[in-house]
């Protein structure tokens, strides 16, 4: 990703790169946004915004994720259900003057720092994967669910976002995970969450089996 003009869609959620999310568009300005991008690259910027916050009040440096529309279901009244996949991260540089009813920003890329040791990343990613599978196994036991565990990526940099999209994290923690530029810190953050819930979950699962 290079610097670019990017229409933005503010929501009370965080979209991670490489993950999929369904969205419902009903406001006229976002119906217009969809109409404007659907014949182009089908991309817009999704940024997390708190209640009562106006988009122009988002400070420079706020990190979001580019959403690419992959499926569109139009309704007779103009509303739509869409499916998006998270692509690159971006940071808001500034808001731009624009004729459309939605906001447009000058966006700059957010890249990972390149000082993580590949071997250490691979080892930590293996531990995170193992702990996540233990969490899934315990949850499946408690729910009498025989389905296979979800697939996980091989890329250690992507792994925390994939898992983060599937586990219970508050909005602030999700935003911090999105903005974190160190793959190792993303991994250790997710690992701490998994390790915190594992003992209780596995105890409950063991009792459930009895």
mmCIF file of C-alpha atoms in Angstrom:
data_model
loop_
_atom_site.group_PDB
_atom_site.id
_atom_site.type_symbol
_atom_site.label_atom_id
_atom_site.label_comp_id
_atom_site.label_asym_id
_atom_site.label_seq_id
_atom_site.Cartn_x
_atom_site.Cartn_y
_atom_site.Cartn_z
ATOM 1 C CA UNK A 1 0.000 0.000 0.000
ATOM 2 C CA UNK A 2 1.128 3.530 -0.797
ATOM 3 C CA UNK A 3 -0.313 6.837 0.395
ATOM 4 C CA UNK A 4 -3.819 7.189 -0.993
ATOM 5 C CA UNK A 5 -7.209 8.848 -0.774
ATOM 6 C CA UNK A 6 -9.492 6.482 1.085
ATOM 7 C CA UNK A 7 -13.231 6.681 1.866
ATOM 8 C CA UNK A 8 -13.802 5.653 5.450
ATOM 9 C CA UNK A 9 -16.563 3.804 7.225
ATOM 10 C CA UNK A 10 -16.512 4.285 11.017
ATOM 11 C CA UNK A 11 -17.913 1.446 13.124
ATOM 12 C CA UNK A 12 -17.833 0.247 16.694
ATOM 13 C CA UNK A 13 -15.685 -2.723 15.704
ATOM 14 C CA UNK A 14 -12.148 -3.574 14.645
ATOM 15 C CA UNK A 15 -11.409 -5.383 11.398
ATOM 16 C CA UNK A 16 -8.128 -7.322 11.319
ATOM 17 C CA UNK A 17 -6.091 -7.992 8.164
ATOM 18 C CA UNK A 18 -6.846 -11.379 6.656
ATOM 19 C CA UNK A 19 -10.183 -11.795 8.439
ATOM 20 C CA UNK A 20 -13.736 -11.701 7.113
ATOM 21 C CA UNK A 21 -16.683 -9.731 8.483
ATOM 22 C CA UNK A 22 -20.333 -9.258 7.440
ATOM 23 C CA UNK A 23 -21.645 -5.676 7.464
ATOM 24 C CA UNK A 24 -25.116 -4.200 7.083
ATOM 25 C CA UNK A 25 -25.309 -0.847 5.282
ATOM 26 C CA UNK A 26 -28.403 1.235 5.894
ATOM 27 C CA UNK A 27 -27.338 4.880 6.251
ATOM 28 C CA UNK A 28 -27.714 6.839 2.988
ATOM 29 C CA UNK A 29 -24.119 8.064 3.067
ATOM 30 C CA UNK A 30 -22.729 4.523 3.250
ATOM 31 C CA UNK A 31 -25.123 3.323 0.584
ATOM 32 C CA UNK A 32 -23.513 6.026 -1.555
ATOM 33 C CA UNK A 33 -20.042 4.878 -0.521
ATOM 34 C CA UNK A 34 -20.850 1.346 -1.681
ATOM 35 C CA UNK A 35 -22.251 2.650 -4.969
ATOM 36 C CA UNK A 36 -19.077 4.667 -5.545
ATOM 37 C CA UNK A 37 -16.622 1.824 -4.904
ATOM 38 C CA UNK A 38 -18.436 -1.229 -6.254
ATOM 39 C CA UNK A 39 -17.400 -0.567 -9.852
ATOM 40 C CA UNK A 40 -13.826 0.253 -8.815
ATOM 41 C CA UNK A 41 -11.476 -1.499 -6.436
ATOM 42 C CA UNK A 42 -14.285 -2.191 -3.903
ATOM 43 C CA UNK A 43 -12.135 -0.904 -1.060
ATOM 44 C CA UNK A 44 -12.753 1.482 1.811
ATOM 45 C CA UNK A 45 -11.150 2.135 5.170
ATOM 46 C CA UNK A 46 -12.832 0.735 8.261
ATOM 47 C CA UNK A 47 -11.953 2.582 11.464
ATOM 48 C CA UNK A 48 -13.117 1.847 14.977
ATOM 49 C CA UNK A 49 -14.958 4.746 16.552
ATOM 50 C CA UNK A 50 -16.476 5.110 20.008
ATOM 51 C CA UNK A 51 -20.024 6.268 20.755
ATOM 52 C CA UNK A 52 -20.556 10.008 20.454
ATOM 53 C CA UNK A 53 -17.306 10.570 18.541
ATOM 54 C CA UNK A 54 -17.461 12.389 15.205
ATOM 55 C CA UNK A 55 -15.239 11.074 12.445
ATOM 56 C CA UNK A 56 -13.307 14.360 11.954
ATOM 57 C CA UNK A 57 -12.389 14.203 15.650
ATOM 58 C CA UNK A 58 -10.345 11.046 15.067
ATOM 59 C CA UNK A 59 -6.733 12.115 15.605
ATOM 60 C CA UNK A 60 -4.021 11.769 12.993
ATOM 61 C CA UNK A 61 -2.332 8.413 13.364
ATOM 62 C CA UNK A 62 -5.549 6.524 14.094
ATOM 63 C CA UNK A 63 -5.048 3.036 12.641
ATOM 64 C CA UNK A 64 -7.700 1.287 10.587
ATOM 65 C CA UNK A 65 -7.888 -1.601 8.155
ATOM 66 C CA UNK A 66 -8.699 -1.513 4.466
ATOM 67 C CA UNK A 67 -11.861 -3.523 3.807
ATOM 68 C CA UNK A 68 -12.371 -5.112 0.402
ATOM 69 C CA UNK A 69 -15.953 -5.976 -0.485
ATOM 70 C CA UNK A 70 -16.240 -9.576 -1.703
ATOM 71 C CA UNK A 71 -20.022 -10.117 -1.655
ATOM 72 C CA UNK A 72 -23.009 -7.771 -1.944
ATOM 73 C CA UNK A 73 -26.668 -8.534 -1.283
ATOM 74 C CA UNK A 74 -28.856 -5.590 -2.265
ATOM 75 C CA UNK A 75 -32.315 -5.179 -0.724
ATOM 76 C CA UNK A 76 -35.334 -3.570 -2.411
ATOM 77 C CA UNK A 77 -35.292 -0.587 -0.026
ATOM 78 C CA UNK A 78 -31.647 0.278 -0.813
ATOM 79 C CA UNK A 79 -30.071 -1.332 2.224
ATOM 80 C CA UNK A 80 -27.444 -3.998 1.674
ATOM 81 C CA UNK A 81 -25.617 -6.831 3.361
ATOM 82 C CA UNK A 82 -21.984 -7.073 2.380
ATOM 83 C CA UNK A 83 -19.027 -9.268 3.232
ATOM 84 C CA UNK A 84 -15.587 -7.715 3.514
ATOM 85 C CA UNK A 85 -12.103 -9.105 3.978
ATOM 86 C CA UNK A 86 -9.446 -7.134 5.826
ATOM 87 C CA UNK A 87 -6.446 -6.134 3.753
ATOM 88 C CA UNK A 88 -3.633 -3.704 4.650
ATOM 89 C CA UNK A 89 -3.536 -1.457 7.681
ATOM 90 C CA UNK A 90 -3.503 2.305 7.289
ATOM 91 C CA UNK A 91 -3.234 5.368 9.494
ATOM 92 C CA UNK A 92 -5.266 8.529 9.052
ATOM 93 C CA UNK A 93 -3.010 11.393 8.039
ATOM 94 C CA UNK A 94 -5.716 14.013 7.548
ATOM 95 C CA UNK A 95 -9.300 14.433 6.421
ATOM 96 C CA UNK A 96 -9.792 15.717 2.881
ATOM 97 C CA UNK A 97 -12.413 17.972 1.354
ATOM 98 C CA UNK A 98 -14.787 15.809 -0.634
ATOM 99 C CA UNK A 99 -18.151 16.281 -2.300
ATOM 100 C CA UNK A 100 -19.613 12.941 -1.153
ATOM 101 C CA UNK A 101 -21.699 12.584 2.041
ATOM 102 C CA UNK A 102 -19.121 10.247 3.605
ATOM 103 C CA UNK A 103 -15.635 11.214 4.780
ATOM 104 C CA UNK A 104 -12.431 10.731 2.808
ATOM 105 C CA UNK A 105 -8.942 10.717 4.330
ATOM 106 C CA UNK A 106 -5.377 10.827 3.168
ATOM 107 C CA UNK A 107 -4.176 7.442 4.388
ATOM 108 C CA UNK A 108 -0.615 6.266 4.936
ATOM 109 C CA UNK A 109 0.516 2.626 5.225
ATOM 110 C CA UNK A 110 1.191 0.995 8.587
ATOM 111 C CA UNK A 111 3.915 -1.623 8.276
ATOM 112 C CA UNK A 112 5.428 -4.010 10.784
ATOM 113 C CA UNK A 113 8.806 -3.319 12.262
ATOM 114 C CA UNK A 114 11.433 -5.648 10.816
ATOM 115 C CA UNK A 115 13.526 -6.492 13.862
ATOM 116 C CA UNK A 116 11.827 -9.719 14.995
ATOM 117 C CA UNK A 117 13.959 -12.874 14.958
ATOM 118 C CA UNK A 118 12.344 -15.398 12.563
ATOM 119 C CA UNK A 119 13.245 -18.391 14.731
ATOM 120 C CA UNK A 120 11.859 -16.782 17.874
ATOM 121 C CA UNK A 121 8.716 -15.808 15.967
ATOM 122 C CA UNK A 122 8.224 -19.370 14.740
ATOM 123 C CA UNK A 123 8.692 -20.823 18.235
ATOM 124 C CA UNK A 124 6.288 -18.347 19.821
ATOM 125 C CA UNK A 125 3.764 -18.872 17.027
ATOM 126 C CA UNK A 126 3.921 -22.610 17.695
ATOM 127 C CA UNK A 127 3.154 -22.035 21.378
ATOM 128 C CA UNK A 128 0.264 -19.714 20.540
ATOM 129 C CA UNK A 129 -1.159 -22.238 18.083
ATOM 130 C CA UNK A 130 -0.912 -25.018 20.662
ATOM 131 C CA UNK A 131 -2.604 -22.952 23.372
ATOM 132 C CA UNK A 132 -5.358 -21.843 21.010
ATOM 133 C CA UNK A 133 -6.059 -25.445 20.021
ATOM 134 C CA UNK A 134 -6.273 -26.384 23.692
ATOM 135 C CA UNK A 135 -8.795 -23.572 24.251
ATOM 136 C CA UNK A 136 -10.836 -24.719 21.260
ATOM 137 C CA UNK A 137 -10.716 -28.334 22.426
ATOM 138 C CA UNK A 138 -11.972 -27.375 25.879
ATOM 139 C CA UNK A 139 -14.758 -25.198 24.488
ATOM 140 C CA UNK A 140 -15.818 -27.923 22.073
ATOM 141 C CA UNK A 141 -15.916 -30.424 24.941
ATOM 142 C CA UNK A 142 -18.106 -28.118 27.010
ATOM 143 C CA UNK A 143 -20.457 -27.611 24.065
ATOM 144 C CA UNK A 144 -20.417 -31.274 22.960
ATOM 145 C CA UNK A 145 -19.131 -30.013 19.641
ATOM 146 C CA UNK A 146 -17.360 -32.542 17.418
ATOM 147 C CA UNK A 147 -16.431 -30.087 14.660
ATOM 148 C CA UNK A 148 -12.738 -29.714 13.715
ATOM 149 C CA UNK A 149 -10.757 -26.735 15.035
ATOM 150 C CA UNK A 150 -10.595 -23.677 12.789
ATOM 151 C CA UNK A 151 -7.728 -23.411 10.344
ATOM 152 C CA UNK A 152 -4.871 -21.121 11.301
ATOM 153 C CA UNK A 153 -2.341 -19.341 9.069
ATOM 154 C CA UNK A 154 1.304 -20.345 8.909
ATOM 155 C CA UNK A 155 2.446 -16.720 8.949
ATOM 156 C CA UNK A 156 3.396 -15.747 12.543
ATOM 157 C CA UNK A 157 2.617 -12.086 11.802
ATOM 158 C CA UNK A 158 -0.944 -12.941 10.735
ATOM 159 C CA UNK A 159 -1.650 -15.549 13.427
ATOM 160 C CA UNK A 160 -2.548 -13.128 16.283
ATOM 161 C CA UNK A 161 -5.100 -11.309 14.105
ATOM 162 C CA UNK A 162 -6.736 -14.550 12.985
ATOM 163 C CA UNK A 163 -7.032 -15.766 16.570
ATOM 164 C CA UNK A 164 -7.945 -12.309 17.855
ATOM 165 C CA UNK A 165 -10.952 -12.255 15.541
ATOM 166 C CA UNK A 166 -12.220 -15.499 17.124
ATOM 167 C CA UNK A 167 -11.724 -14.886 20.844
ATOM 168 C CA UNK A 168 -13.272 -12.554 23.389
ATOM 169 C CA UNK A 169 -11.350 -9.267 23.454
ATOM 170 C CA UNK A 170 -12.681 -5.859 24.373
ATOM 171 C CA UNK A 171 -12.651 -3.096 21.786
ATOM 172 C CA UNK A 172 -9.620 -1.315 23.248
ATOM 173 C CA UNK A 173 -7.590 -4.531 23.196
ATOM 174 C CA UNK A 174 -8.641 -5.210 19.613
ATOM 175 C CA UNK A 175 -7.601 -1.748 18.500
ATOM 176 C CA UNK A 176 -4.243 -2.102 20.248
ATOM 177 C CA UNK A 177 -3.699 -5.461 18.544
ATOM 178 C CA UNK A 178 -4.479 -3.924 15.161
ATOM 179 C CA UNK A 179 -2.116 -0.997 15.706
ATOM 180 C CA UNK A 180 0.781 -3.048 17.145
ATOM 181 C CA UNK A 181 3.683 -3.060 14.682
ATOM 182 C CA UNK A 182 5.721 -5.821 16.315
ATOM 183 C CA UNK A 183 4.630 -9.344 15.293
ATOM 184 C CA UNK A 184 6.285 -10.717 18.436
ATOM 185 C CA UNK A 185 4.324 -8.400 20.716
ATOM 186 C CA UNK A 186 1.102 -9.339 18.922
ATOM 187 C CA UNK A 187 1.899 -13.009 19.522
ATOM 188 C CA UNK A 188 2.760 -12.573 23.197
ATOM 189 C CA UNK A 189 -0.363 -10.450 23.748
ATOM 190 C CA UNK A 190 -2.624 -13.162 22.353
ATOM 191 C CA UNK A 191 -0.701 -15.875 24.191
ATOM 192 C CA UNK A 192 -1.262 -14.096 27.502
ATOM 193 C CA UNK A 193 -5.011 -14.003 26.849
ATOM 194 C CA UNK A 194 -5.088 -17.704 25.998
ATOM 195 C CA UNK A 195 -2.967 -18.728 28.985
ATOM 196 C CA UNK A 196 -5.227 -16.750 31.322
ATOM 197 C CA UNK A 197 -8.373 -18.655 30.367
ATOM 198 C CA UNK A 198 -6.849 -22.104 29.774
ATOM 199 C CA UNK A 199 -6.691 -23.507 33.340
ATOM 200 C CA UNK A 200 -10.347 -22.810 34.115
ATOM 201 C CA UNK A 201 -11.562 -23.971 30.715
ATOM 202 C CA UNK A 202 -9.629 -27.224 30.868
ATOM 203 C CA UNK A 203 -10.844 -27.881 34.424
ATOM 204 C CA UNK A 204 -14.443 -27.326 33.344
ATOM 205 C CA UNK A 205 -13.916 -29.574 30.325
ATOM 206 C CA UNK A 206 -12.471 -32.359 32.499
ATOM 207 C CA UNK A 207 -15.458 -32.165 34.860
ATOM 208 C CA UNK A 208 -17.827 -32.159 31.885
ATOM 209 C CA UNK A 209 -16.299 -35.392 30.569
ATOM 210 C CA UNK A 210 -17.046 -37.099 33.884
#
